[in-house]
Coordinates of C-alpha atoms and ligand atoms in Angstrom, one line a residue:
X1 CA 135.7 24.8 136.3
X2 CA 139.2 25.8 137.4
X3 CA 141.6 28.6 136.5
X4 CA 145.4 28.4 136.6
X5 CA 146.8 31.9 137.3
X6 CA 150.3 30.8 136.4
X7 CA 149.2 29.7 132.9
X8 CA 147.2 32.9 132.5
X9 CA 150.3 35.0 133.5
X10 CA 152.3 33.2 130.8
X11 CA 149.8 33.5 127.9
X12 CA 148.3 36.9 128.8
X13 CA 149.3 39.4 126.0
X14 CA 148.7 42.5 124.1
X15 CA 146.1 41.8 121.4
X16 CA 147.9 41.1 118.2
X17 CA 146.6 43.5 115.4
X18 CA 149.7 44.2 113.4
X19 CA 148.5 41.9 110.6
X20 CA 144.9 43.2 110.6
X21 CA 144.2 45.2 107.5
X22 CA 142.4 48.2 108.9
X23 CA 142.5 50.0 105.5
X24 CA 139.9 47.5 104.3
X25 CA 137.3 49.6 106.1
X26 CA 138.1 52.5 103.7
X27 CA 136.8 50.5 100.7
X28 CA 134.3 48.4 102.7
X29 CA 133.0 50.5 105.6
X30 CA 130.8 49.2 108.4
X31 CA 127.1 50.1 108.7
X32 CA 126.2 53.1 111.0
X33 CA 124.5 50.8 113.6
X34 CA 127.7 48.6 113.8
X35 CA 129.8 51.7 114.3
X36 CA 127.5 52.9 117.0
X37 CA 128.1 49.6 118.9
X38 CA 131.8 49.9 118.4
X39 CA 131.9 53.4 119.8
X40 CA 130.2 52.0 122.9
X41 CA 132.6 49.0 123.1
X42 CA 135.6 51.3 122.7
X43 CA 134.4 53.5 125.5
X44 CA 133.6 50.7 127.9
X45 CA 136.8 48.7 127.2
X46 CA 138.7 51.9 127.9
X47 CA 136.8 52.3 131.2
X48 CA 138.3 49.1 132.6
X49 CA 140.9 50.9 134.6
X50 CA 138.2 52.9 136.4
X51 CA 136.4 49.6 137.3
X52 CA 139.7 48.4 138.6
X53 CA 140.0 51.5 140.8
X54 CA 136.7 50.5 142.4
X55 CA 137.7 46.9 143.1
X56 CA 141.1 47.7 144.5
X57 CA 139.8 49.8 147.4
X58 CA 137.9 46.7 148.7
X59 CA 139.3 43.6 150.5
X60 CA 139.7 41.9 147.1
X61 CA 143.2 43.5 147.0
X62 CA 144.2 41.2 149.8
X63 CA 144.0 38.1 147.5
X64 CA 147.1 37.9 145.4
X65 CA 145.5 35.6 142.8
X66 CA 142.8 38.2 142.3
X67 CA 145.2 41.1 142.0
X68 CA 147.5 39.1 139.6
X69 CA 144.5 38.4 137.4
X70 CA 143.3 42.0 137.5
X71 CA 146.7 43.2 136.5
X72 CA 146.7 41.2 133.2
X73 CA 142.9 41.7 132.7
X74 CA 143.3 45.5 132.8
X75 CA 146.2 45.3 130.3
X76 CA 144.3 43.1 127.9
X77 CA 141.1 45.2 128.0
X78 CA 143.2 48.3 127.4
X79 CA 144.4 46.8 124.1
X80 CA 140.9 45.8 123.2
X81 CA 140.0 49.5 123.4
X82 CA 143.0 50.5 121.3
X83 CA 142.1 47.9 118.6
X84 CA 138.5 49.1 118.4
X85 CA 139.9 52.7 118.2
X86 CA 141.8 51.7 115.1
X87 CA 138.5 50.5 113.5
X88 CA 136.8 53.9 114.4
X89 CA 139.8 55.8 113.1
X90 CA 139.7 54.0 109.8
X91 CA 136.1 55.4 109.5
X92 CA 137.5 58.9 110.3
X93 CA 135.8 58.8 113.7
X94 CA 137.1 60.3 116.9
X95 CA 138.8 57.5 119.0
X96 CA 141.5 57.0 121.6
X97 CA 142.6 59.5 124.3
X98 CA 140.5 62.4 123.0
X99 CA 137.3 60.5 123.1
X100 CA 138.2 58.9 126.5
X101 CA 139.0 62.3 128.0
X102 CA 135.6 63.7 126.9
X103 CA 133.8 60.7 128.4
X104 CA 135.6 61.0 131.7
X105 CA 134.6 64.7 131.8
X106 CA 130.9 63.7 131.2
X107 CA 130.8 61.1 134.0
X108 CA 128.0 61.9 136.5
X109 CA 128.9 63.4 139.8
X110 CA 128.0 60.2 141.7
X111 CA 131.0 58.5 139.9
X112 CA 133.3 60.3 142.4
X113 CA 131.6 58.4 145.3
X114 CA 132.1 54.9 143.9
X115 CA 135.4 54.1 145.5
X116 CA 134.1 55.3 148.9
X117 CA 130.9 53.3 148.5
X118 CA 132.8 50.1 147.6
X119 CA 135.3 50.7 150.4
X120 CA 132.5 51.1 153.0
X121 CA 130.6 48.1 151.6
X122 CA 133.8 46.0 151.9
X123 CA 134.2 47.1 155.5
X124 CA 130.6 46.0 156.3
X125 CA 130.6 42.6 154.6
X126 CA 133.4 40.0 153.9
X127 CA 131.4 38.8 150.9
X128 CA 131.8 41.8 148.6
X129 CA 134.5 40.0 146.6
X130 CA 131.9 37.2 145.8
X131 CA 129.7 40.0 144.4
X132 CA 132.5 41.5 142.3
X133 CA 133.6 38.1 140.9
X134 CA 130.0 37.2 140.0
X135 CA 129.4 40.6 138.5
X136 CA 132.6 40.2 136.5
X137 CA 131.4 36.8 135.2
X138 CA 128.1 38.2 134.0
X139 CA 129.7 41.1 132.3
X140 CA 132.4 39.0 130.6
X141 CA 129.7 36.6 129.4
X142 CA 127.6 39.5 128.0
X143 CA 130.7 41.1 126.5
X144 CA 131.8 38.0 124.7
X145 CA 128.3 37.2 123.5
X146 CA 127.9 40.9 122.4
X147 CA 131.0 40.7 120.2
X148 CA 129.8 37.4 118.7
X149 CA 126.5 39.0 117.9
X150 CA 128.1 42.1 116.4
X151 CA 130.5 40.0 114.2
X152 CA 127.4 38.1 112.9
X153 CA 125.3 41.2 112.3
X154 CA 128.2 43.2 110.7
X155 CA 129.3 40.2 108.5
X156 CA 132.6 41.9 107.7
X157 CA 135.7 39.6 107.4
X158 CA 138.2 42.1 108.9
X159 CA 135.9 43.0 111.8
X160 CA 135.1 39.3 112.4
X161 CA 138.8 38.4 112.6
X162 CA 139.5 41.2 115.1
X163 CA 136.5 40.3 117.2
X164 CA 137.4 36.6 117.2
X165 CA 140.8 37.5 118.7
X166 CA 139.2 39.8 121.3
X167 CA 136.6 37.1 122.2
X168 CA 139.3 34.5 122.8
X169 CA 140.8 36.7 125.5
X170 CA 137.3 37.5 126.9
X171 CA 136.9 33.7 127.2
X172 CA 139.9 33.6 129.7
X173 CA 138.3 36.5 131.6
X174 CA 135.1 34.4 131.8
X175 CA 137.1 31.4 133.1
X176 CA 138.6 33.4 135.9
X177 CA 135.5 35.3 137.1
X178 CA 133.2 32.3 136.8
X179 CA 135.5 30.0 138.7
X180 CA 136.0 32.6 141.4
X181 CA 132.2 33.2 141.6
X182 CA 131.4 29.5 141.8
X183 CA 133.8 28.7 144.6
X184 CA 133.0 31.8 146.6
X185 CA 129.2 31.2 146.3
X186 CA 129.6 27.5 147.0
X187 CA 131.5 28.3 150.2
X188 CA 128.9 30.7 151.8
X189 CA 125.1 31.0 151.9
X190 CA 125.6 34.6 153.0
X191 CA 127.6 35.3 149.9
X192 CA 124.9 33.8 147.8
X193 CA 122.2 36.0 149.5
X194 CA 124.3 39.2 149.1
X195 CA 125.2 38.5 145.5
X196 CA 121.6 37.6 144.6
X197 CA 120.3 40.8 146.2
X198 CA 123.0 43.0 144.6
X199 CA 122.5 41.6 141.1
X200 CA 118.7 41.9 141.3
X201 CA 118.8 45.4 142.8
X202 CA 121.7 47.0 140.9
X203 CA 122.9 44.9 137.8
X204 CA 122.5 46.6 134.4
X205 CA 124.4 45.9 131.2
X206 CA 128.1 46.7 131.3
X207 CA 128.6 50.4 130.4
X208 CA 125.4 51.5 132.3
X209 CA 126.2 54.6 134.3
X210 CA 129.1 55.4 132.0
X211 CA 127.3 55.5 128.7
X212 CA 124.0 57.5 128.1
X213 CA 120.9 55.3 128.8
X214 CA 119.9 55.8 125.1
X215 CA 123.1 54.0 124.0
X216 CA 122.7 51.2 126.6
X217 CA 119.2 50.6 125.3
X218 CA 120.3 50.7 121.7
X219 CA 123.0 48.1 122.3
X220 CA 120.8 45.8 124.3
X221 CA 118.1 45.6 121.7
X222 CA 120.4 45.7 118.7
X223 CA 122.6 42.8 119.9
X224 CA 120.2 40.9 122.2
X225 CA 116.7 41.7 120.8
X226 CA 114.9 39.7 118.1
X227 CA 114.7 35.9 118.0
X228 CA 118.5 35.2 117.7
X229 CA 119.5 37.9 120.1
X230 CA 117.0 36.7 122.8
X231 CA 118.2 33.1 122.5
X232 CA 121.8 34.4 123.2
X233 CA 120.4 36.4 126.2
X234 CA 118.6 33.3 127.5
X235 CA 121.9 31.3 127.3
X236 CA 123.6 33.9 129.5
X237 CA 120.7 33.8 132.0
X238 CA 121.0 30.0 132.1
X239 CA 124.7 30.3 132.9
X240 CA 123.9 32.7 135.8
X241 CA 121.2 30.1 136.9
X242 CA 123.9 27.5 137.3
X243 CA 125.8 29.6 139.9
X244 CA 125.0 28.6 143.5
X245 CA 121.9 30.5 144.8
X246 CA 121.4 32.6 141.7
X247 CA 118.6 30.7 139.9
X248 CA 115.8 32.6 138.2
X249 CA 117.3 36.1 138.1
X250 CA 116.7 36.5 134.3
X251 CA 119.1 39.5 134.2
X252 CA 119.5 39.6 130.5
X253 CA 115.8 39.0 129.7
X254 CA 115.1 41.9 132.1
X255 CA 117.7 44.2 130.5
X256 CA 116.4 43.6 127.0
X257 CA 112.7 44.1 128.1
X258 CA 113.7 47.4 129.9
X259 CA 115.6 48.6 126.8
X260 CA 112.7 47.7 124.5
Ligands
FE2_1 FE1 137.6 43.4 126.4
FE2_2 FE1 137.0 41.0 129.3

């Protein structure tokens, strides 16, 4: 598994949506549960820049390959949020900057301490970047799988095409984070131990701490519950198992069980 940052720099782009017929949702609207997932995804995609804030205060910013990737990653995720905003707007739902501003106002007080927490952790251990890269891989795996599950459950041709394009870009994010995680964990047993401890102790589905618990639990069970959902969750857990030192964490199984 290798990642070529120069290739990514060349192909990284704003999500193409000009040819997507968003007006189709007027005549063929999405089900309420699907819209509930899309509201969550809209909010979390738009929160990427805040996650970026937390990474850049750590020693990860010293690695130019990491910062190049994060630059394009943040840009692509921004347009994922904008694309989903168009779907919500087609259903006459609040989306975009008004919704984002309201969410930022609602963030818990502890959010203000996140940069300081990460900065201190980075001063204490040289392995925080391994944790960040592994965390990113898990979140990109779950995001891409979540979009695939949503496309299947919604069974709407316009949404499926939009999500297919988003998933393609998420695949490149996976390639970067997973290759970084693998090489950093391979290089150091201490990085393995710290990453294993951090995931076991703190990992929760992407959006936790930003979205209300009720919404996190709904999304987890709607997309990853039931027979088909659980088999997708297991597939993600097996991918985590294949990273050095991270066998048997069962993060997704645990998240779905907690949500249920
Ligand atoms: Fe995204
Ligand atoms: Fe992504």
